């Protein structure tokens, strides 16, 4: 459950990205969705594979807690705005969107590499990342006020830091 909660919190910027795409009248095709999903799987799997292959262990409890607090500060201060030219996402825009959307999740997912299967972690984080982006996109008119409110993301990262440190 903690893995899924981490994946959700790491993917919350997808709401803002999805809202930005919808408000900019950018069309997301089924091909774009597939590219984003496969790109996320690649980024997560590659990051986890490298971390585990080299038997790295810098994701200690203290380091992870500090990372959550840094991400909370970044979420609080960040004023995400998504700017794309055109009416459709091309391959390059999809890949850039995928990379930027999955970087924080890739770092957070390293915390679970020795507890779960790499493919399982990759799937959970990738699906959650795509789902939050699509929720933001398809429910933009209801969620557009979230794009100006980073308090929720910051609070969730702080909660993750506390849970990580004390449980």
Short mmCIF file of N, CA and C in Angstrom, two decimals:
data_model
loop_
_atom_site.label_atom_id
_atom_site.label_comp_id
_atom_site.label_asym_id
_atom_site.label_seq_id
_atom_site.Cartn_x
_atom_site.Cartn_y
_atom_site.Cartn_z
N UNK A 1 0.82 -1.19 0.00
CA UNK A 1 0.00 0.00 0.00
C UNK A 1 0.87 1.26 0.00
N UNK A 2 1.98 1.22 0.76
CA UNK A 2 2.89 2.35 0.81
C UNK A 2 3.51 2.60 -0.57
N UNK A 3 3.74 1.53 -1.33
CA UNK A 3 4.27 1.64 -2.69
C UNK A 3 3.28 2.39 -3.57
N UNK A 4 2.02 2.04 -3.49
CA UNK A 4 0.99 2.70 -4.31
C UNK A 4 0.83 4.16 -3.90
N UNK A 5 0.87 4.43 -2.61
CA UNK A 5 0.77 5.81 -2.13
C UNK A 5 1.94 6.65 -2.63
N UNK A 6 3.14 6.08 -2.60
CA UNK A 6 4.31 6.77 -3.14
C UNK A 6 4.16 7.04 -4.63
N UNK A 7 3.66 6.05 -5.35
CA UNK A 7 3.46 6.22 -6.80
C UNK A 7 2.45 7.32 -7.08
N UNK A 8 1.40 7.37 -6.29
CA UNK A 8 0.38 8.41 -6.46
C UNK A 8 0.96 9.80 -6.20
N UNK A 9 1.65 9.96 -5.10
CA UNK A 9 2.21 11.27 -4.75
C UNK A 9 3.25 11.70 -5.78
N UNK A 10 4.09 10.78 -6.22
CA UNK A 10 5.11 11.11 -7.22
C UNK A 10 4.49 11.49 -8.56
N UNK A 11 3.26 11.06 -8.80
CA UNK A 11 2.61 11.30 -10.09
C UNK A 11 1.67 12.49 -10.08
N UNK A 12 1.51 13.16 -8.97
CA UNK A 12 0.53 14.25 -8.89
C UNK A 12 0.79 15.39 -9.87
N UNK A 13 2.03 15.58 -10.26
CA UNK A 13 2.30 16.62 -11.25
C UNK A 13 1.63 16.29 -12.58
N UNK A 14 1.26 15.04 -12.78
CA UNK A 14 0.53 14.64 -13.98
C UNK A 14 -0.83 15.31 -14.09
N UNK A 15 -1.46 15.59 -12.94
CA UNK A 15 -2.73 16.33 -12.97
C UNK A 15 -2.53 17.70 -13.62
N UNK A 16 -1.48 18.37 -13.20
CA UNK A 16 -1.20 19.71 -13.72
C UNK A 16 -0.84 19.64 -15.21
N UNK A 17 -0.05 18.64 -15.58
CA UNK A 17 0.32 18.48 -16.99
C UNK A 17 -0.92 18.19 -17.83
N UNK A 18 -1.77 17.28 -17.36
CA UNK A 18 -3.00 16.95 -18.09
C UNK A 18 -3.93 18.14 -18.23
N UNK A 19 -4.08 18.90 -17.15
CA UNK A 19 -4.92 20.11 -17.19
C UNK A 19 -4.35 21.10 -18.19
N UNK A 20 -3.03 21.29 -18.15
CA UNK A 20 -2.38 22.21 -19.08
C UNK A 20 -2.57 21.81 -20.53
N UNK A 21 -2.48 20.51 -20.80
CA UNK A 21 -2.68 20.03 -22.17
C UNK A 21 -4.12 20.29 -22.64
N UNK A 22 -5.08 20.01 -21.78
CA UNK A 22 -6.49 20.20 -22.15
C UNK A 22 -6.80 21.68 -22.35
N UNK A 23 -6.33 22.52 -21.44
CA UNK A 23 -6.60 23.95 -21.56
C UNK A 23 -5.91 24.58 -22.75
N UNK A 24 -4.82 23.95 -23.22
CA UNK A 24 -4.13 24.43 -24.42
C UNK A 24 -4.71 23.80 -25.68
N UNK A 25 -5.80 23.04 -25.52
CA UNK A 25 -6.48 22.37 -26.64
C UNK A 25 -5.58 21.41 -27.40
N UNK A 26 -4.70 20.73 -26.67
CA UNK A 26 -3.83 19.71 -27.26
C UNK A 26 -4.58 18.39 -27.23
N UNK A 27 -4.60 17.70 -28.35
CA UNK A 27 -5.26 16.40 -28.44
C UNK A 27 -4.27 15.30 -28.05
N UNK A 28 -4.72 14.39 -27.19
CA UNK A 28 -3.92 13.22 -26.82
C UNK A 28 -4.55 12.01 -27.51
N UNK A 29 -3.80 11.41 -28.40
CA UNK A 29 -4.30 10.24 -29.14
C UNK A 29 -3.98 8.95 -28.39
N UNK A 30 -4.54 7.86 -28.86
CA UNK A 30 -4.23 6.55 -28.27
C UNK A 30 -2.76 6.22 -28.46
N UNK A 31 -2.20 6.66 -29.58
CA UNK A 31 -0.77 6.46 -29.85
C UNK A 31 0.06 7.22 -28.82
N UNK A 32 -0.34 8.46 -28.50
CA UNK A 32 0.36 9.25 -27.47
C UNK A 32 0.29 8.55 -26.12
N UNK A 33 -0.86 8.01 -25.78
CA UNK A 33 -1.02 7.31 -24.50
C UNK A 33 -0.09 6.11 -24.45
N UNK A 34 -0.02 5.36 -25.54
CA UNK A 34 0.86 4.19 -25.59
C UNK A 34 2.33 4.60 -25.48
N UNK A 35 2.71 5.66 -26.16
CA UNK A 35 4.10 6.15 -26.10
C UNK A 35 4.45 6.60 -24.68
N UNK A 36 3.54 7.30 -24.03
CA UNK A 36 3.78 7.77 -22.67
C UNK A 36 3.91 6.58 -21.72
N UNK A 37 3.02 5.60 -21.85
CA UNK A 37 3.08 4.42 -20.98
C UNK A 37 4.38 3.64 -21.18
N UNK A 38 4.73 3.38 -22.43
CA UNK A 38 5.96 2.63 -22.71
C UNK A 38 7.20 3.42 -22.30
N UNK A 39 7.17 4.72 -22.50
CA UNK A 39 8.28 5.58 -22.07
C UNK A 39 8.45 5.56 -20.57
N UNK A 40 7.33 5.64 -19.85
CA UNK A 40 7.39 5.56 -18.38
C UNK A 40 7.95 4.22 -17.94
N UNK A 41 7.47 3.15 -18.53
CA UNK A 41 7.98 1.81 -18.18
C UNK A 41 9.49 1.74 -18.40
N UNK A 42 9.96 2.29 -19.51
CA UNK A 42 11.39 2.27 -19.80
C UNK A 42 12.17 3.06 -18.77
N UNK A 43 11.73 4.28 -18.47
CA UNK A 43 12.45 5.14 -17.51
C UNK A 43 12.51 4.48 -16.14
N UNK A 44 11.37 3.99 -15.66
CA UNK A 44 11.35 3.36 -14.35
C UNK A 44 12.17 2.08 -14.33
N UNK A 45 11.97 1.23 -15.31
CA UNK A 45 12.68 -0.04 -15.31
C UNK A 45 14.19 0.17 -15.42
N UNK A 46 14.60 1.04 -16.32
CA UNK A 46 16.03 1.32 -16.51
C UNK A 46 16.65 1.87 -15.22
N UNK A 47 15.99 2.82 -14.57
CA UNK A 47 16.51 3.40 -13.34
C UNK A 47 16.65 2.34 -12.25
N UNK A 48 15.61 1.54 -12.09
CA UNK A 48 15.63 0.50 -11.06
C UNK A 48 16.65 -0.58 -11.36
N UNK A 49 16.75 -0.94 -12.62
CA UNK A 49 17.69 -1.98 -13.03
C UNK A 49 19.14 -1.55 -12.76
N UNK A 50 19.48 -0.33 -13.13
CA UNK A 50 20.83 0.19 -12.90
C UNK A 50 21.12 0.25 -11.40
N UNK A 51 20.18 0.76 -10.63
CA UNK A 51 20.35 0.88 -9.18
C UNK A 51 20.60 -0.49 -8.55
N UNK A 52 19.80 -1.48 -8.94
CA UNK A 52 19.93 -2.81 -8.36
C UNK A 52 21.15 -3.55 -8.91
N UNK A 53 21.45 -3.38 -10.19
CA UNK A 53 22.60 -4.07 -10.80
C UNK A 53 23.92 -3.68 -10.15
N UNK A 54 24.05 -2.41 -9.82
CA UNK A 54 25.28 -1.95 -9.19
C UNK A 54 25.22 -2.04 -7.67
N UNK A 55 24.13 -2.67 -7.19
CA UNK A 55 23.95 -2.90 -5.76
C UNK A 55 24.10 -1.61 -4.95
N UNK A 56 23.49 -0.54 -5.46
CA UNK A 56 23.55 0.75 -4.79
C UNK A 56 22.62 0.76 -3.59
N UNK A 57 22.93 1.60 -2.65
CA UNK A 57 22.09 1.65 -1.45
C UNK A 57 22.04 3.05 -0.83
N UNK A 58 22.12 4.07 -1.65
CA UNK A 58 22.10 5.42 -1.09
C UNK A 58 20.69 5.86 -0.68
N UNK A 59 19.66 5.07 -0.98
CA UNK A 59 18.30 5.42 -0.60
C UNK A 59 18.01 4.91 0.81
N UNK A 60 18.73 5.43 1.77
CA UNK A 60 18.52 5.07 3.17
C UNK A 60 17.26 5.78 3.68
N UNK A 61 16.84 5.41 4.86
CA UNK A 61 15.65 6.02 5.46
C UNK A 61 15.84 7.53 5.63
N UNK A 62 17.01 7.94 6.10
CA UNK A 62 17.28 9.37 6.29
C UNK A 62 17.33 10.11 4.96
N UNK A 63 18.03 9.53 3.98
CA UNK A 63 18.14 10.17 2.67
C UNK A 63 16.77 10.29 2.01
N UNK A 64 15.95 9.25 2.11
CA UNK A 64 14.62 9.26 1.52
C UNK A 64 13.74 10.32 2.19
N UNK A 65 13.84 10.44 3.50
CA UNK A 65 13.06 11.46 4.21
C UNK A 65 13.47 12.86 3.76
N UNK A 66 14.76 13.09 3.63
CA UNK A 66 15.25 14.39 3.14
C UNK A 66 14.76 14.63 1.72
N UNK A 67 14.80 13.60 0.88
CA UNK A 67 14.31 13.72 -0.50
C UNK A 67 12.83 14.11 -0.51
N UNK A 68 12.02 13.47 0.31
CA UNK A 68 10.60 13.82 0.38
C UNK A 68 10.41 15.28 0.79
N UNK A 69 11.19 15.74 1.74
CA UNK A 69 11.08 17.14 2.18
C UNK A 69 11.52 18.11 1.08
N UNK A 70 12.55 17.75 0.34
CA UNK A 70 12.98 18.58 -0.79
C UNK A 70 11.89 18.61 -1.86
N UNK A 71 11.30 17.46 -2.15
CA UNK A 71 10.22 17.40 -3.14
C UNK A 71 8.99 18.18 -2.65
N UNK A 72 8.74 18.16 -1.36
CA UNK A 72 7.63 18.95 -0.80
C UNK A 72 7.88 20.43 -1.01
N UNK A 73 9.11 20.86 -0.74
CA UNK A 73 9.46 22.27 -0.95
C UNK A 73 9.34 22.64 -2.43
N UNK A 74 9.84 21.77 -3.30
CA UNK A 74 9.75 22.01 -4.74
C UNK A 74 8.29 22.09 -5.19
N UNK A 75 7.45 21.18 -4.70
CA UNK A 75 6.04 21.19 -5.07
C UNK A 75 5.36 22.47 -4.57
N UNK A 76 5.73 22.92 -3.39
CA UNK A 76 5.15 24.13 -2.83
C UNK A 76 5.54 25.36 -3.64
N UNK A 77 6.80 25.44 -4.05
CA UNK A 77 7.30 26.61 -4.76
C UNK A 77 7.07 26.57 -6.27
N UNK A 78 6.84 25.38 -6.82
CA UNK A 78 6.76 25.20 -8.26
C UNK A 78 5.46 25.75 -8.82
N UNK A 79 5.57 26.50 -9.87
CA UNK A 79 4.42 27.00 -10.60
C UNK A 79 4.43 26.37 -11.99
N UNK A 80 3.95 25.13 -12.04
CA UNK A 80 4.00 24.38 -13.30
C UNK A 80 3.10 25.02 -14.35
N UNK A 81 3.67 25.22 -15.51
CA UNK A 81 2.91 25.65 -16.66
C UNK A 81 3.40 24.82 -17.83
N UNK A 82 2.46 24.25 -18.54
CA UNK A 82 2.80 23.40 -19.67
C UNK A 82 2.54 24.19 -20.95
N UNK A 83 3.54 24.32 -21.79
CA UNK A 83 3.41 25.04 -23.04
C UNK A 83 3.82 24.14 -24.20
N UNK A 84 2.87 23.88 -25.10
CA UNK A 84 3.13 23.09 -26.29
C UNK A 84 2.60 23.86 -27.49
N UNK A 85 3.30 23.75 -28.59
CA UNK A 85 2.86 24.38 -29.82
C UNK A 85 2.11 23.36 -30.65
N UNK A 86 1.03 23.79 -31.28
CA UNK A 86 0.28 22.88 -32.14
C UNK A 86 -0.93 22.32 -31.43
N UNK A 87 -1.65 21.46 -32.17
CA UNK A 87 -2.88 20.86 -31.65
C UNK A 87 -2.69 19.42 -31.20
N UNK A 88 -1.59 18.79 -31.62
CA UNK A 88 -1.33 17.39 -31.28
C UNK A 88 0.06 17.26 -30.65
N UNK A 89 0.22 16.21 -29.89
CA UNK A 89 1.54 15.90 -29.35
C UNK A 89 2.31 15.09 -30.37
N UNK A 90 3.48 15.55 -30.77
CA UNK A 90 4.30 14.74 -31.66
C UNK A 90 5.17 13.81 -30.81
N UNK A 91 5.93 12.96 -31.46
CA UNK A 91 6.74 11.97 -30.76
C UNK A 91 7.73 12.63 -29.79
N UNK A 92 8.41 13.66 -30.25
CA UNK A 92 9.39 14.34 -29.39
C UNK A 92 8.72 14.94 -28.15
N UNK A 93 7.57 15.62 -28.34
CA UNK A 93 6.86 16.19 -27.19
C UNK A 93 6.40 15.10 -26.22
N UNK A 94 5.95 13.96 -26.76
CA UNK A 94 5.54 12.84 -25.89
C UNK A 94 6.72 12.33 -25.07
N UNK A 95 7.87 12.19 -25.70
CA UNK A 95 9.04 11.68 -25.00
C UNK A 95 9.54 12.66 -23.94
N UNK A 96 9.55 13.94 -24.26
CA UNK A 96 9.97 14.95 -23.28
C UNK A 96 8.99 15.00 -22.13
N UNK A 97 7.71 14.96 -22.43
CA UNK A 97 6.67 14.94 -21.40
C UNK A 97 6.84 13.73 -20.50
N UNK A 98 7.09 12.57 -21.10
CA UNK A 98 7.29 11.34 -20.33
C UNK A 98 8.50 11.43 -19.43
N UNK A 99 9.59 11.91 -19.94
CA UNK A 99 10.82 12.01 -19.16
C UNK A 99 10.66 12.96 -17.98
N UNK A 100 10.12 14.13 -18.23
CA UNK A 100 9.99 15.10 -17.15
C UNK A 100 8.96 14.66 -16.12
N UNK A 101 7.94 13.97 -16.57
CA UNK A 101 6.89 13.53 -15.65
C UNK A 101 7.33 12.35 -14.79
N UNK A 102 8.29 11.56 -15.25
CA UNK A 102 8.65 10.35 -14.52
C UNK A 102 9.96 10.46 -13.72
N UNK A 103 10.67 11.55 -13.80
CA UNK A 103 11.96 11.65 -13.10
C UNK A 103 11.83 11.59 -11.58
N UNK A 104 10.91 12.36 -11.02
CA UNK A 104 10.76 12.32 -9.56
C UNK A 104 10.26 10.95 -9.09
N UNK A 105 9.37 10.35 -9.87
CA UNK A 105 8.89 9.01 -9.53
C UNK A 105 9.99 7.97 -9.61
N UNK A 106 10.89 8.12 -10.58
CA UNK A 106 12.00 7.17 -10.72
C UNK A 106 12.90 7.22 -9.48
N UNK A 107 13.14 8.41 -8.99
CA UNK A 107 13.98 8.55 -7.80
C UNK A 107 13.28 7.96 -6.58
N UNK A 108 12.00 8.24 -6.43
CA UNK A 108 11.25 7.71 -5.29
C UNK A 108 11.14 6.19 -5.37
N UNK A 109 10.98 5.65 -6.57
CA UNK A 109 10.82 4.20 -6.73
C UNK A 109 12.07 3.42 -6.32
N UNK A 110 13.22 4.07 -6.32
CA UNK A 110 14.46 3.39 -5.91
C UNK A 110 14.38 2.88 -4.48
N UNK A 111 13.57 3.52 -3.68
CA UNK A 111 13.42 3.12 -2.29
C UNK A 111 12.85 1.71 -2.14
N UNK A 112 12.19 1.20 -3.17
CA UNK A 112 11.50 -0.09 -3.10
C UNK A 112 12.21 -1.21 -3.86
N UNK A 113 13.35 -0.92 -4.47
CA UNK A 113 13.99 -1.85 -5.38
C UNK A 113 14.39 -3.17 -4.73
N UNK A 114 14.70 -3.16 -3.46
CA UNK A 114 15.11 -4.40 -2.79
C UNK A 114 13.95 -5.09 -2.06
N UNK A 115 12.77 -4.50 -2.13
CA UNK A 115 11.60 -5.08 -1.48
C UNK A 115 10.60 -5.70 -2.46
N UNK A 116 10.58 -5.21 -3.68
CA UNK A 116 9.62 -5.67 -4.68
C UNK A 116 10.34 -5.99 -5.99
N UNK A 117 9.64 -6.70 -6.85
CA UNK A 117 10.14 -7.01 -8.19
C UNK A 117 10.24 -5.70 -8.99
N UNK A 118 11.30 -5.56 -9.76
CA UNK A 118 11.53 -4.34 -10.53
C UNK A 118 10.39 -4.07 -11.51
N UNK A 119 9.93 -5.11 -12.18
CA UNK A 119 8.85 -4.92 -13.16
C UNK A 119 7.56 -4.50 -12.47
N UNK A 120 7.30 -5.06 -11.30
CA UNK A 120 6.10 -4.69 -10.53
C UNK A 120 6.15 -3.20 -10.15
N UNK A 121 7.28 -2.75 -9.65
CA UNK A 121 7.44 -1.34 -9.29
C UNK A 121 7.27 -0.45 -10.52
N UNK A 122 7.89 -0.85 -11.62
CA UNK A 122 7.79 -0.09 -12.86
C UNK A 122 6.35 0.02 -13.33
N UNK A 123 5.62 -1.07 -13.26
CA UNK A 123 4.21 -1.07 -13.68
C UNK A 123 3.36 -0.16 -12.78
N UNK A 124 3.53 -0.29 -11.49
CA UNK A 124 2.74 0.53 -10.55
C UNK A 124 3.00 2.02 -10.79
N UNK A 125 4.26 2.41 -10.84
CA UNK A 125 4.60 3.83 -11.03
C UNK A 125 4.19 4.32 -12.41
N UNK A 126 4.36 3.50 -13.45
CA UNK A 126 4.02 3.91 -14.81
C UNK A 126 2.52 4.09 -14.98
N UNK A 127 1.76 3.13 -14.48
CA UNK A 127 0.31 3.22 -14.60
C UNK A 127 -0.23 4.39 -13.80
N UNK A 128 0.29 4.58 -12.61
CA UNK A 128 -0.16 5.70 -11.79
C UNK A 128 0.18 7.03 -12.46
N UNK A 129 1.35 7.11 -13.05
CA UNK A 129 1.77 8.31 -13.75
C UNK A 129 0.84 8.62 -14.91
N UNK A 130 0.54 7.61 -15.70
CA UNK A 130 -0.35 7.81 -16.85
C UNK A 130 -1.77 8.14 -16.39
N UNK A 131 -2.25 7.45 -15.36
CA UNK A 131 -3.61 7.70 -14.87
C UNK A 131 -3.79 9.12 -14.36
N UNK A 132 -2.83 9.63 -13.61
CA UNK A 132 -2.96 11.00 -13.11
C UNK A 132 -2.94 12.01 -14.25
N UNK A 133 -2.11 11.77 -15.26
CA UNK A 133 -2.08 12.66 -16.41
C UNK A 133 -3.43 12.64 -17.13
N UNK A 134 -3.99 11.44 -17.34
CA UNK A 134 -5.27 11.33 -18.03
C UNK A 134 -6.43 11.90 -17.20
N UNK A 135 -6.39 11.72 -15.89
CA UNK A 135 -7.41 12.31 -15.02
C UNK A 135 -7.36 13.82 -15.14
N UNK A 136 -6.17 14.39 -15.09
CA UNK A 136 -6.03 15.83 -15.27
C UNK A 136 -6.53 16.29 -16.63
N UNK A 137 -6.26 15.50 -17.65
CA UNK A 137 -6.66 15.85 -19.02
C UNK A 137 -8.19 15.78 -19.19
N UNK A 138 -8.78 14.67 -18.77
CA UNK A 138 -10.21 14.47 -19.02
C UNK A 138 -11.12 15.21 -18.04
N UNK A 139 -10.61 15.57 -16.89
CA UNK A 139 -11.41 16.29 -15.91
C UNK A 139 -10.88 17.70 -15.68
N UNK A 140 -10.27 18.28 -16.70
CA UNK A 140 -9.62 19.58 -16.58
C UNK A 140 -10.56 20.67 -16.12
N UNK A 141 -11.78 20.67 -16.62
CA UNK A 141 -12.68 21.76 -16.25
C UNK A 141 -13.07 21.70 -14.77
N UNK A 142 -13.02 20.51 -14.18
CA UNK A 142 -13.33 20.38 -12.75
C UNK A 142 -12.09 20.58 -11.88
N UNK A 143 -10.92 20.30 -12.45
CA UNK A 143 -9.68 20.32 -11.66
C UNK A 143 -8.78 21.52 -11.96
N UNK A 144 -9.24 22.45 -12.80
CA UNK A 144 -8.33 23.52 -13.22
C UNK A 144 -7.83 24.38 -12.07
N UNK A 145 -8.55 24.43 -10.97
CA UNK A 145 -8.08 25.19 -9.81
C UNK A 145 -6.90 24.50 -9.11
N UNK A 146 -6.76 23.18 -9.33
CA UNK A 146 -5.61 22.48 -8.74
C UNK A 146 -4.30 22.93 -9.35
N UNK A 147 -4.35 23.43 -10.59
CA UNK A 147 -3.10 23.83 -11.24
C UNK A 147 -2.47 25.03 -10.55
N UNK A 148 -3.24 25.75 -9.75
CA UNK A 148 -2.69 26.89 -9.02
C UNK A 148 -2.45 26.58 -7.55
N UNK A 149 -2.75 25.33 -7.14
CA UNK A 149 -2.63 24.98 -5.73
C UNK A 149 -1.65 23.83 -5.56
N UNK A 150 -0.44 24.16 -5.08
CA UNK A 150 0.60 23.14 -4.88
C UNK A 150 0.66 22.67 -3.43
N UNK A 151 -0.24 23.17 -2.60
CA UNK A 151 -0.23 22.79 -1.19
C UNK A 151 -0.51 21.31 -1.00
N UNK A 152 -1.39 20.74 -1.82
CA UNK A 152 -1.75 19.33 -1.66
C UNK A 152 -0.53 18.44 -1.90
N UNK A 153 0.20 18.68 -2.98
CA UNK A 153 1.39 17.89 -3.27
C UNK A 153 2.43 18.04 -2.18
N UNK A 154 2.66 19.26 -1.74
CA UNK A 154 3.66 19.49 -0.68
C UNK A 154 3.26 18.77 0.60
N UNK A 155 1.99 18.86 0.97
CA UNK A 155 1.51 18.18 2.18
C UNK A 155 1.66 16.66 2.07
N UNK A 156 1.36 16.10 0.91
CA UNK A 156 1.49 14.65 0.73
C UNK A 156 2.95 14.21 0.82
N UNK A 157 3.87 14.99 0.28
CA UNK A 157 5.29 14.66 0.41
C UNK A 157 5.74 14.73 1.87
N UNK A 158 5.23 15.69 2.62
CA UNK A 158 5.56 15.78 4.04
C UNK A 158 5.01 14.57 4.80
N UNK A 159 3.80 14.16 4.46
CA UNK A 159 3.23 12.97 5.08
C UNK A 159 4.08 11.75 4.77
N UNK A 160 4.55 11.63 3.51
CA UNK A 160 5.43 10.53 3.14
C UNK A 160 6.73 10.56 3.96
N UNK A 161 7.27 11.75 4.15
CA UNK A 161 8.50 11.87 4.94
C UNK A 161 8.30 11.39 6.37
N UNK A 162 7.17 11.77 6.97
CA UNK A 162 6.89 11.36 8.34
C UNK A 162 6.68 9.84 8.41
N UNK A 163 5.87 9.32 7.50
CA UNK A 163 5.63 7.87 7.48
C UNK A 163 6.93 7.12 7.28
N UNK A 164 7.74 7.59 6.35
CA UNK A 164 9.01 6.93 6.07
C UNK A 164 9.95 6.95 7.28
N UNK A 165 9.98 8.04 7.99
CA UNK A 165 10.91 8.19 9.11
C UNK A 165 10.49 7.38 10.34
N UNK A 166 9.21 7.30 10.58
CA UNK A 166 8.76 6.72 11.84
C UNK A 166 8.10 5.35 11.71
N UNK A 167 7.89 4.86 10.51
CA UNK A 167 7.24 3.55 10.37
C UNK A 167 8.05 2.61 9.53
#
